[in-house]
PDB file of C-alpha atoms in Angstrom:
ATOM      1  CA  UNK A   8      77.296 -28.033  64.308  1.00 51.00           C
ATOM      2  CA  UNK A   9      77.623 -31.384  62.571  1.00 56.00           C
ATOM      3  CA  UNK A  10      75.655 -34.343  64.028  1.00 67.00           C
ATOM      4  CA  UNK A  11      78.707 -36.650  63.742  1.00 79.00           C
ATOM      5  CA  UNK A  12      82.506 -36.381  63.469  1.00 89.00           C
ATOM      6  CA  UNK A  13      83.708 -34.782  60.236  1.00 92.00           C
ATOM      7  CA  UNK A  14      85.613 -37.934  59.252  1.00 92.00           C
ATOM      8  CA  UNK A  15      82.450 -40.061  59.418  1.00 91.00           C
ATOM      9  CA  UNK A  16      80.167 -39.605  56.378  1.00 93.00           C
ATOM     10  CA  UNK A  17      76.436 -40.219  56.638  1.00 91.00           C
ATOM     11  CA  UNK A  18      75.612 -43.795  55.546  1.00 93.00           C
ATOM     12  CA  UNK A  19      73.261 -42.432  52.871  1.00 92.00           C
ATOM     13  CA  UNK A  20      76.278 -40.833  51.188  1.00 94.00           C
ATOM     14  CA  UNK A  21      78.893 -43.573  51.743  1.00 94.00           C
ATOM     15  CA  UNK A  22      77.367 -46.880  52.873  1.00 95.00           C
ATOM     16  CA  UNK A  23      79.227 -49.179  55.257  1.00 94.00           C
ATOM     17  CA  UNK A  24      79.337 -51.868  52.547  1.00 97.00           C
ATOM     18  CA  UNK A  25      80.714 -49.624  49.770  1.00 96.00           C
ATOM     19  CA  UNK A  26      83.549 -51.623  48.145  1.00 96.00           C
ATOM     20  CA  UNK A  27      85.962 -48.673  48.198  1.00 97.00           C
ATOM     21  CA  UNK A  28      84.907 -47.246  51.567  1.00 97.00           C
ATOM     22  CA  UNK A  29      88.327 -47.738  53.205  1.00 97.00           C
ATOM     23  CA  UNK A  30      90.161 -46.042  50.328  1.00 98.00           C
ATOM     24  CA  UNK A  31      87.660 -43.174  50.198  1.00 97.00           C
ATOM     25  CA  UNK A  32      87.855 -42.605  53.949  1.00 97.00           C
ATOM     26  CA  UNK A  33      91.668 -42.714  53.879  1.00 98.00           C
ATOM     27  CA  UNK A  34      91.770 -40.066  51.131  1.00 98.00           C
ATOM     28  CA  UNK A  35      89.224 -37.931  52.983  1.00 97.00           C
ATOM     29  CA  UNK A  36      91.078 -38.173  56.306  1.00 97.00           C
ATOM     30  CA  UNK A  37      94.365 -37.265  54.635  1.00 98.00           C
ATOM     31  CA  UNK A  38      92.747 -34.179  53.107  1.00 98.00           C
ATOM     32  CA  UNK A  39      91.142 -33.216  56.440  1.00 96.00           C
ATOM     33  CA  UNK A  40      94.467 -33.615  58.240  1.00 96.00           C
ATOM     34  CA  UNK A  41      96.320 -31.471  55.728  1.00 97.00           C
ATOM     35  CA  UNK A  42      93.604 -28.818  55.658  1.00 96.00           C
ATOM     36  CA  UNK A  43      92.927 -29.367  51.956  1.00 97.00           C
ATOM     37  CA  UNK A  44      89.445 -28.409  50.737  1.00 97.00           C
ATOM     38  CA  UNK A  45      89.075 -31.688  48.860  1.00 98.00           C
ATOM     39  CA  UNK A  46      90.699 -34.797  47.454  1.00 98.00           C
ATOM     40  CA  UNK A  47      90.715 -36.885  44.303  1.00 97.00           C
ATOM     41  CA  UNK A  48      88.274 -39.766  44.644  1.00 96.00           C
ATOM     42  CA  UNK A  49      90.262 -43.022  44.424  1.00 95.00           C
ATOM     43  CA  UNK A  50      87.490 -44.701  42.430  1.00 91.00           C
ATOM     44  CA  UNK A  51      86.178 -42.072  40.002  1.00 93.00           C
ATOM     45  CA  UNK A  52      89.080 -39.624  39.815  1.00 97.00           C
ATOM     46  CA  UNK A  53      86.671 -36.763  40.552  1.00 96.00           C
ATOM     47  CA  UNK A  54      87.457 -33.976  43.031  1.00 97.00           C
ATOM     48  CA  UNK A  55      85.417 -34.326  46.246  1.00 97.00           C
ATOM     49  CA  UNK A  56      85.028 -31.628  48.906  1.00 97.00           C
ATOM     50  CA  UNK A  57      85.877 -32.538  52.493  1.00 97.00           C
ATOM     51  CA  UNK A  58      83.454 -32.308  55.389  1.00 96.00           C
ATOM     52  CA  UNK A  59      85.719 -29.657  56.907  1.00 95.00           C
ATOM     53  CA  UNK A  60      85.451 -27.443  53.850  1.00 96.00           C
ATOM     54  CA  UNK A  61      81.695 -27.965  53.673  1.00 95.00           C
ATOM     55  CA  UNK A  62      81.238 -27.264  57.401  1.00 93.00           C
ATOM     56  CA  UNK A  63      83.124 -23.985  57.012  1.00 94.00           C
ATOM     57  CA  UNK A  64      80.535 -22.917  54.418  1.00 91.00           C
ATOM     58  CA  UNK A  65      77.932 -22.886  57.196  1.00 91.00           C
ATOM     59  CA  UNK A  66      74.974 -24.449  55.379  1.00 91.00           C
ATOM     60  CA  UNK A  67      74.065 -27.348  53.108  1.00 91.00           C
ATOM     61  CA  UNK A  68      73.959 -26.494  49.395  1.00 91.00           C
ATOM     62  CA  UNK A  69      71.633 -29.457  48.589  1.00 92.00           C
ATOM     63  CA  UNK A  70      73.865 -30.978  45.911  1.00 92.00           C
ATOM     64  CA  UNK A  71      74.268 -34.365  47.667  1.00 93.00           C
ATOM     65  CA  UNK A  72      77.926 -33.935  48.608  1.00 94.00           C
ATOM     66  CA  UNK A  73      79.456 -37.188  49.847  1.00 95.00           C
ATOM     67  CA  UNK A  74      80.844 -35.665  53.045  1.00 95.00           C
ATOM     68  CA  UNK A  75      78.096 -33.143  53.788  1.00 94.00           C
ATOM     69  CA  UNK A  76      78.210 -32.562  57.545  1.00 93.00           C
ATOM     70  CA  UNK A  77      74.595 -31.328  57.545  1.00 91.00           C
ATOM     71  CA  UNK A  78      72.926 -34.571  56.367  1.00 87.00           C
ATOM     72  CA  UNK A  79      70.771 -35.848  59.182  1.00 78.00           C
ATOM     73  CA  UNK A  80      71.237 -32.678  61.227  1.00 66.00           C
TER      74      UNK A  80
END
């Protein structure tokens, strides 16, 4: 089980002071709500996996995913 809610990334992966934090979290929450496995990052344009998708995998893959639910577990 994840040590925090799936819509709350670990601060090592998305710091509180990140300039695009609100936009990133909005995109992530929209993807979580719709059940999508990922979303397009509003800053880089890259595809990012959601914490829900990563949690369903069952383990961390050690590739520093932004929304990894296992960081700090």
